[in-house]
Structures are given as structure tokens and as C-alpha cells.
């Protein structure tokens, strides 16, 4: 027998039907809260635009005895090393801001998001036939973009799964992503 004690607010509640007579009807109300995970921005290093030669020269030219090892306390030596190294890395490896959307589908991209926002703005003013026609065109374009993005994502997963050089752990993670696609979706192998 499955019993829920923690979430029950009321077990019996008065119920009035259409004819007006009151009856006590068993009623179960479960209360729970869901928390929406918001997107957040984070800084990541852009290693493609890094100046590795300048970084190497700066690290070689640094007088580590004077800058880092000028204290007898190991904590001070560690903090001096970290600060000096971070300052040098920040100078030669740029950062870029990335938005992390936790609830987003893996195939979503900025083009689809912008088109969806555009479609929603047009939908609010779609009270004449011209606006309604424009809304339908954008809606159909979004549907085709989403389908193409899904197919591209599935092809990418398939090619990663077929690759023999990936480690077994990554192969199982990809296989677990694939298993969530229903039979109504297009098959992986053969697309």
C-alpha cells in the first residue's frame, strides 16, 4: 500500500454538487514546488585567440625568485605564484562570456531562439491578415529550422558513436542520449 503523509493538505473536503446537496468526498491534494533553473553567464577562455608565444616569453622572462619565492611562508609563496600566473594568463589568453541555459535542448541555437522571439512578437499583433500571414511564414520557418537542427544533432551523435577512437565512458554517455529519442523520431542509423 502506497501512503503519502508528507504532502497531504486535506483528506476530506466538502463538495457541493449542482443540485446543492453537500457530501463529504475523499479528496487528496498534493502540494509540491518546482524550481525553475535560470540561465546564467560565465567567463570561459578563448584558446583559439590566445597568444601562446607571448605567454611563453612572459613566463620565461618573469623573475620567479623575486616575485614568488620572496617569503618564508608557504601560503604566501603559493598566493604570489597564483596571482602572478593568473595575471600573465589573463593578459595573453582572452576570455569570452558564455550564457549557460540549463533547461535548453541540446540542438537549440541562437538563430532558432531569435526567430522564436520574433514569432512571439508578431503573434501579439496578428489581428489583421497581413500580420497573420507573416506569423505563419515565420512559424513554418521555425519548424523547419528545429527539424534540421534535430537531424544535425542526431547525425553528430551518430558519427561520434560510430567513431572507434572515443573512450568507452563517452560512448555510453552518447548511447544514453540516443535512447531518449522515441520511435516516432527518425532512426539514427541510416539518416
PDB file of C-alpha atoms in Angstrom:
ATOM      1  CA  UNK A   1       0.000   0.000   0.000  1.00  0.00           C
ATOM      2  CA  UNK A   2       1.396   3.373  -1.003  1.00  0.00           C
ATOM      3  CA  UNK A   3       0.747   6.085   1.546  1.00  0.00           C
ATOM      4  CA  UNK A   4       1.564   9.754   1.250  1.00  0.00           C
ATOM      5  CA  UNK A   5       1.683  11.530   4.592  1.00  0.00           C
ATOM      6  CA  UNK A   6       4.001  14.463   3.967  1.00  0.00           C
ATOM      7  CA  UNK A   7       2.139  16.222   1.191  1.00  0.00           C
ATOM      8  CA  UNK A   8      -1.484  15.770   2.261  1.00  0.00           C
ATOM      9  CA  UNK A   9      -3.166  19.076   2.989  1.00  0.00           C
ATOM     10  CA  UNK A  10      -6.684  17.813   3.432  1.00  0.00           C
ATOM     11  CA  UNK A  11      -8.016  14.314   3.208  1.00  0.00           C
ATOM     12  CA  UNK A  12     -11.727  15.085   3.188  1.00  0.00           C
ATOM     13  CA  UNK A  13     -13.307  18.177   1.801  1.00  0.00           C
ATOM     14  CA  UNK A  14     -16.866  19.361   1.454  1.00  0.00           C
ATOM     15  CA  UNK A  15     -18.107  19.013  -2.076  1.00  0.00           C
ATOM     16  CA  UNK A  16     -21.280  20.664  -3.325  1.00  0.00           C
ATOM     17  CA  UNK A  17     -22.741  19.216  -6.489  1.00  0.00           C
ATOM     18  CA  UNK A  18     -25.006  21.048  -8.933  1.00  0.00           C
ATOM     19  CA  UNK A  19     -28.187  20.157  -7.090  1.00  0.00           C
ATOM     20  CA  UNK A  20     -26.971  21.806  -3.923  1.00  0.00           C
ATOM     21  CA  UNK A  21     -26.641  18.853  -1.552  1.00  0.00           C
ATOM     22  CA  UNK A  22     -23.386  18.592   0.346  1.00  0.00           C
ATOM     23  CA  UNK A  23     -21.372  15.424   0.569  1.00  0.00           C
ATOM     24  CA  UNK A  24     -18.030  14.591   2.085  1.00  0.00           C
ATOM     25  CA  UNK A  25     -15.887  13.268  -0.715  1.00  0.00           C
ATOM     26  CA  UNK A  26     -12.421  11.811  -0.229  1.00  0.00           C
ATOM     27  CA  UNK A  27     -10.055  14.333  -1.708  1.00  0.00           C
ATOM     28  CA  UNK A  28      -6.306  14.171  -1.935  1.00  0.00           C
ATOM     29  CA  UNK A  29      -4.304  17.295  -2.594  1.00  0.00           C
ATOM     30  CA  UNK A  30      -0.580  17.032  -3.111  1.00  0.00           C
ATOM     31  CA  UNK A  31       1.477  20.171  -2.768  1.00  0.00           C
ATOM     32  CA  UNK A  32       4.961  20.384  -4.207  1.00  0.00           C
ATOM     33  CA  UNK A  33       7.172  23.148  -5.501  1.00  0.00           C
ATOM     34  CA  UNK A  34       9.182  23.183  -8.666  1.00  0.00           C
ATOM     35  CA  UNK A  35      12.112  25.483  -9.082  1.00  0.00           C
ATOM     36  CA  UNK A  36      12.920  26.935 -12.461  1.00  0.00           C
ATOM     37  CA  UNK A  37      16.590  26.805 -13.251  1.00  0.00           C
ATOM     38  CA  UNK A  38      17.556  30.137 -14.715  1.00  0.00           C
ATOM     39  CA  UNK A  39      20.251  30.717 -17.252  1.00  0.00           C
ATOM     40  CA  UNK A  40      23.477  32.315 -16.129  1.00  0.00           C
ATOM     41  CA  UNK A  41      26.545  33.830 -17.727  1.00  0.00           C
ATOM     42  CA  UNK A  42      30.053  32.546 -17.179  1.00  0.00           C
ATOM     43  CA  UNK A  43      33.508  33.536 -18.398  1.00  0.00           C
ATOM     44  CA  UNK A  44      35.458  30.974 -20.414  1.00  0.00           C
ATOM     45  CA  UNK A  45      38.884  31.163 -22.014  1.00  0.00           C
ATOM     46  CA  UNK A  46      39.060  31.614 -25.771  1.00  0.00           C
ATOM     47  CA  UNK A  47      42.074  29.426 -26.516  1.00  0.00           C
ATOM     48  CA  UNK A  48      41.712  29.866 -30.279  1.00  0.00           C
ATOM     49  CA  UNK A  49      42.662  33.554 -29.990  1.00  0.00           C
ATOM     50  CA  UNK A  50      45.428  33.032 -27.409  1.00  0.00           C
ATOM     51  CA  UNK A  51      48.945  34.394 -27.888  1.00  0.00           C
ATOM     52  CA  UNK A  52      50.957  31.352 -26.777  1.00  0.00           C
ATOM     53  CA  UNK A  53      54.322  32.752 -27.846  1.00  0.00           C
ATOM     54  CA  UNK A  54      53.777  35.919 -25.814  1.00  0.00           C
ATOM     55  CA  UNK A  55      52.624  33.842 -22.832  1.00  0.00           C
ATOM     56  CA  UNK A  56      55.681  31.598 -23.046  1.00  0.00           C
ATOM     57  CA  UNK A  57      58.050  34.579 -23.350  1.00  0.00           C
ATOM     58  CA  UNK A  58      56.408  36.395 -20.433  1.00  0.00           C
ATOM     59  CA  UNK A  59      56.606  33.296 -18.197  1.00  0.00           C
ATOM     60  CA  UNK A  60      60.270  32.770 -19.157  1.00  0.00           C
ATOM     61  CA  UNK A  61      61.128  36.433 -18.524  1.00  0.00           C
ATOM     62  CA  UNK A  62      59.465  36.517 -15.096  1.00  0.00           C
ATOM     63  CA  UNK A  63      61.927  36.623 -12.191  1.00  0.00           C
ATOM     64  CA  UNK A  64      60.265  33.911 -10.099  1.00  0.00           C
ATOM     65  CA  UNK A  65      62.737  34.224  -7.198  1.00  0.00           C
ATOM     66  CA  UNK A  66      61.956  37.901  -6.744  1.00  0.00           C
ATOM     67  CA  UNK A  67      58.205  37.751  -7.442  1.00  0.00           C
ATOM     68  CA  UNK A  68      57.130  34.444  -5.910  1.00  0.00           C
ATOM     69  CA  UNK A  69      59.761  32.993  -3.606  1.00  0.00           C
ATOM     70  CA  UNK A  70      60.408  36.164  -1.588  1.00  0.00           C
ATOM     71  CA  UNK A  71      58.648  34.860   1.531  1.00  0.00           C
ATOM     72  CA  UNK A  72      59.302  32.069   4.011  1.00  0.00           C
ATOM     73  CA  UNK A  73      55.596  31.310   4.458  1.00  0.00           C
ATOM     74  CA  UNK A  74      54.409  28.613   2.048  1.00  0.00           C
ATOM     75  CA  UNK A  75      50.906  30.131   1.839  1.00  0.00           C
ATOM     76  CA  UNK A  76      52.333  33.482   0.742  1.00  0.00           C
ATOM     77  CA  UNK A  77      54.539  31.758  -1.850  1.00  0.00           C
ATOM     78  CA  UNK A  78      51.518  29.882  -3.214  1.00  0.00           C
ATOM     79  CA  UNK A  79      49.340  33.026  -3.368  1.00  0.00           C
ATOM     80  CA  UNK A  80      52.129  35.016  -5.074  1.00  0.00           C
ATOM     81  CA  UNK A  81      52.561  32.269  -7.672  1.00  0.00           C
ATOM     82  CA  UNK A  82      48.810  32.032  -8.370  1.00  0.00           C
ATOM     83  CA  UNK A  83      48.409  35.819  -8.687  1.00  0.00           C
ATOM     84  CA  UNK A  84      51.419  36.176 -10.988  1.00  0.00           C
ATOM     85  CA  UNK A  85      50.387  33.259 -13.184  1.00  0.00           C
ATOM     86  CA  UNK A  86      46.743  34.427 -13.416  1.00  0.00           C
ATOM     87  CA  UNK A  87      47.816  37.975 -14.316  1.00  0.00           C
ATOM     88  CA  UNK A  88      50.014  36.639 -17.106  1.00  0.00           C
ATOM     89  CA  UNK A  89      47.364  34.234 -18.421  1.00  0.00           C
ATOM     90  CA  UNK A  90      44.693  36.963 -18.363  1.00  0.00           C
ATOM     91  CA  UNK A  91      46.947  39.196 -20.448  1.00  0.00           C
ATOM     92  CA  UNK A  92      47.634  36.634 -23.207  1.00  0.00           C
ATOM     93  CA  UNK A  93      44.538  34.390 -23.260  1.00  0.00           C
ATOM     94  CA  UNK A  94      41.311  36.368 -23.755  1.00  0.00           C
ATOM     95  CA  UNK A  95      38.009  35.410 -22.191  1.00  0.00           C
ATOM     96  CA  UNK A  96      34.531  35.439 -23.617  1.00  0.00           C
ATOM     97  CA  UNK A  97      31.139  35.463 -21.931  1.00  0.00           C
ATOM     98  CA  UNK A  98      29.003  32.384 -22.466  1.00  0.00           C
ATOM     99  CA  UNK A  99      25.349  32.006 -21.476  1.00  0.00           C
ATOM    100  CA  UNK A 100      24.547  28.627 -19.925  1.00  0.00           C
ATOM    101  CA  UNK A 101      20.910  27.633 -20.362  1.00  0.00           C
ATOM    102  CA  UNK A 102      20.238  24.609 -18.181  1.00  0.00           C
ATOM    103  CA  UNK A 103      16.765  23.768 -19.495  1.00  0.00           C
ATOM    104  CA  UNK A 104      17.615  24.155 -23.165  1.00  0.00           C
ATOM    105  CA  UNK A 105      17.523  21.345 -25.675  1.00  0.00           C
ATOM    106  CA  UNK A 106      20.961  20.376 -26.983  1.00  0.00           C
ATOM    107  CA  UNK A 107      20.061  21.227 -30.576  1.00  0.00           C
ATOM    108  CA  UNK A 108      18.828  24.779 -29.842  1.00  0.00           C
ATOM    109  CA  UNK A 109      20.929  27.640 -31.152  1.00  0.00           C
ATOM    110  CA  UNK A 110      20.747  31.433 -31.157  1.00  0.00           C
ATOM    111  CA  UNK A 111      19.172  31.626 -34.610  1.00  0.00           C
ATOM    112  CA  UNK A 112      16.208  29.496 -33.513  1.00  0.00           C
ATOM    113  CA  UNK A 113      15.848  31.446 -30.244  1.00  0.00           C
ATOM    114  CA  UNK A 114      15.814  34.790 -32.085  1.00  0.00           C
ATOM    115  CA  UNK A 115      13.271  33.503 -34.601  1.00  0.00           C
ATOM    116  CA  UNK A 116      11.036  32.277 -31.751  1.00  0.00           C
ATOM    117  CA  UNK A 117      11.177  35.705 -30.092  1.00  0.00           C
ATOM    118  CA  UNK A 118      10.365  37.347 -33.429  1.00  0.00           C
ATOM    119  CA  UNK A 119       7.438  34.961 -33.953  1.00  0.00           C
ATOM    120  CA  UNK A 120       6.080  35.714 -30.466  1.00  0.00           C
ATOM    121  CA  UNK A 121       6.257  39.472 -31.074  1.00  0.00           C
ATOM    122  CA  UNK A 122       4.368  39.111 -34.349  1.00  0.00           C
ATOM    123  CA  UNK A 123       1.803  36.823 -32.713  1.00  0.00           C
ATOM    124  CA  UNK A 124       0.807  39.589 -30.289  1.00  0.00           C
ATOM    125  CA  UNK A 125      -0.117  41.915 -33.130  1.00  0.00           C
ATOM    126  CA  UNK A 126      -1.505  39.293 -35.559  1.00  0.00           C
ATOM    127  CA  UNK A 127      -5.001  40.755 -35.748  1.00  0.00           C
ATOM    128  CA  UNK A 128      -5.024  41.578 -39.452  1.00  0.00           C
ATOM    129  CA  UNK A 129      -4.456  39.169 -42.363  1.00  0.00           C
ATOM    130  CA  UNK A 130      -1.021  40.559 -43.303  1.00  0.00           C
ATOM    131  CA  UNK A 131       0.385  40.069 -39.809  1.00  0.00           C
ATOM    132  CA  UNK A 132      -1.244  36.650 -39.576  1.00  0.00           C
ATOM    133  CA  UNK A 133       0.354  35.612 -42.879  1.00  0.00           C
ATOM    134  CA  UNK A 134       3.770  36.823 -41.683  1.00  0.00           C
ATOM    135  CA  UNK A 135       3.282  34.928 -38.404  1.00  0.00           C
ATOM    136  CA  UNK A 136       2.503  31.681 -40.262  1.00  0.00           C
ATOM    137  CA  UNK A 137       5.562  32.091 -42.502  1.00  0.00           C
ATOM    138  CA  UNK A 138       7.875  32.607 -39.545  1.00  0.00           C
ATOM    139  CA  UNK A 139       6.229  29.748 -37.627  1.00  0.00           C
ATOM    140  CA  UNK A 140       6.795  27.366 -40.539  1.00  0.00           C
ATOM    141  CA  UNK A 141      10.374  28.569 -40.899  1.00  0.00           C
ATOM    142  CA  UNK A 142      10.998  27.876 -37.199  1.00  0.00           C
ATOM    143  CA  UNK A 143       9.534  24.392 -37.506  1.00  0.00           C
ATOM    144  CA  UNK A 144      11.833  23.591 -40.415  1.00  0.00           C
ATOM    145  CA  UNK A 145      14.853  25.075 -38.569  1.00  0.00           C
ATOM    146  CA  UNK A 146      14.102  22.972 -35.479  1.00  0.00           C
ATOM    147  CA  UNK A 147      13.720  19.813 -37.558  1.00  0.00           C
ATOM    148  CA  UNK A 148      17.003  20.486 -39.345  1.00  0.00           C
ATOM    149  CA  UNK A 149      18.777  21.235 -36.043  1.00  0.00           C
ATOM    150  CA  UNK A 150      17.443  17.979 -34.553  1.00  0.00           C
ATOM    151  CA  UNK A 151      18.606  15.992 -37.563  1.00  0.00           C
ATOM    152  CA  UNK A 152      22.050  17.629 -37.440  1.00  0.00           C
ATOM    153  CA  UNK A 153      22.312  16.858 -33.719  1.00  0.00           C
ATOM    154  CA  UNK A 154      21.322  13.225 -34.293  1.00  0.00           C
ATOM    155  CA  UNK A 155      23.853  12.891 -37.123  1.00  0.00           C
ATOM    156  CA  UNK A 156      26.548  14.360 -34.887  1.00  0.00           C
ATOM    157  CA  UNK A 157      25.720  11.856 -32.125  1.00  0.00           C
ATOM    158  CA  UNK A 158      25.694   9.003 -34.629  1.00  0.00           C
ATOM    159  CA  UNK A 159      29.069   9.947 -36.063  1.00  0.00           C
ATOM    160  CA  UNK A 160      30.501  10.200 -32.550  1.00  0.00           C
ATOM    161  CA  UNK A 161      29.036   6.811 -31.647  1.00  0.00           C
ATOM    162  CA  UNK A 162      30.473   5.155 -34.764  1.00  0.00           C
ATOM    163  CA  UNK A 163      33.940   6.636 -34.149  1.00  0.00           C
ATOM    164  CA  UNK A 164      36.198   3.897 -32.776  1.00  0.00           C
ATOM    165  CA  UNK A 165      38.663   6.293 -31.120  1.00  0.00           C
ATOM    166  CA  UNK A 166      36.350   7.586 -28.398  1.00  0.00           C
ATOM    167  CA  UNK A 167      36.728   6.159 -24.881  1.00  0.00           C
ATOM    168  CA  UNK A 168      34.067   3.752 -23.567  1.00  0.00           C
ATOM    169  CA  UNK A 169      32.727   6.220 -20.988  1.00  0.00           C
ATOM    170  CA  UNK A 170      31.953   8.824 -23.627  1.00  0.00           C
ATOM    171  CA  UNK A 171      30.435   6.130 -25.867  1.00  0.00           C
ATOM    172  CA  UNK A 172      27.992   5.158 -23.089  1.00  0.00           C
ATOM    173  CA  UNK A 173      27.088   8.805 -22.442  1.00  0.00           C
ATOM    174  CA  UNK A 174      26.256   9.224 -26.135  1.00  0.00           C
ATOM    175  CA  UNK A 175      24.252   5.992 -26.113  1.00  0.00           C
ATOM    176  CA  UNK A 176      22.265   7.240 -23.109  1.00  0.00           C
ATOM    177  CA  UNK A 177      21.472  10.444 -25.022  1.00  0.00           C
ATOM    178  CA  UNK A 178      20.272   8.443 -28.012  1.00  0.00           C
ATOM    179  CA  UNK A 179      17.951   6.185 -26.029  1.00  0.00           C
ATOM    180  CA  UNK A 180      15.644   9.117 -25.160  1.00  0.00           C
ATOM    181  CA  UNK A 181      14.543   9.552 -28.767  1.00  0.00           C
ATOM    182  CA  UNK A 182      11.189   7.912 -29.402  1.00  0.00           C
ATOM    183  CA  UNK A 183      10.295   5.587 -32.257  1.00  0.00           C
ATOM    184  CA  UNK A 184       8.393   8.399 -33.960  1.00  0.00           C
ATOM    185  CA  UNK A 185      11.667  10.271 -34.392  1.00  0.00           C
ATOM    186  CA  UNK A 186      13.775   9.487 -37.406  1.00  0.00           C
ATOM    187  CA  UNK A 187      16.090   6.495 -36.907  1.00  0.00           C
ATOM    188  CA  UNK A 188      19.735   7.176 -36.181  1.00  0.00           C
ATOM    189  CA  UNK A 189      21.486   4.712 -38.396  1.00  0.00           C
ATOM    190  CA  UNK A 190      20.563   5.299 -41.977  1.00  0.00           C
ATOM    191  CA  UNK A 191      19.881   9.055 -41.833  1.00  0.00           C
TER     192      UNK A 191
END
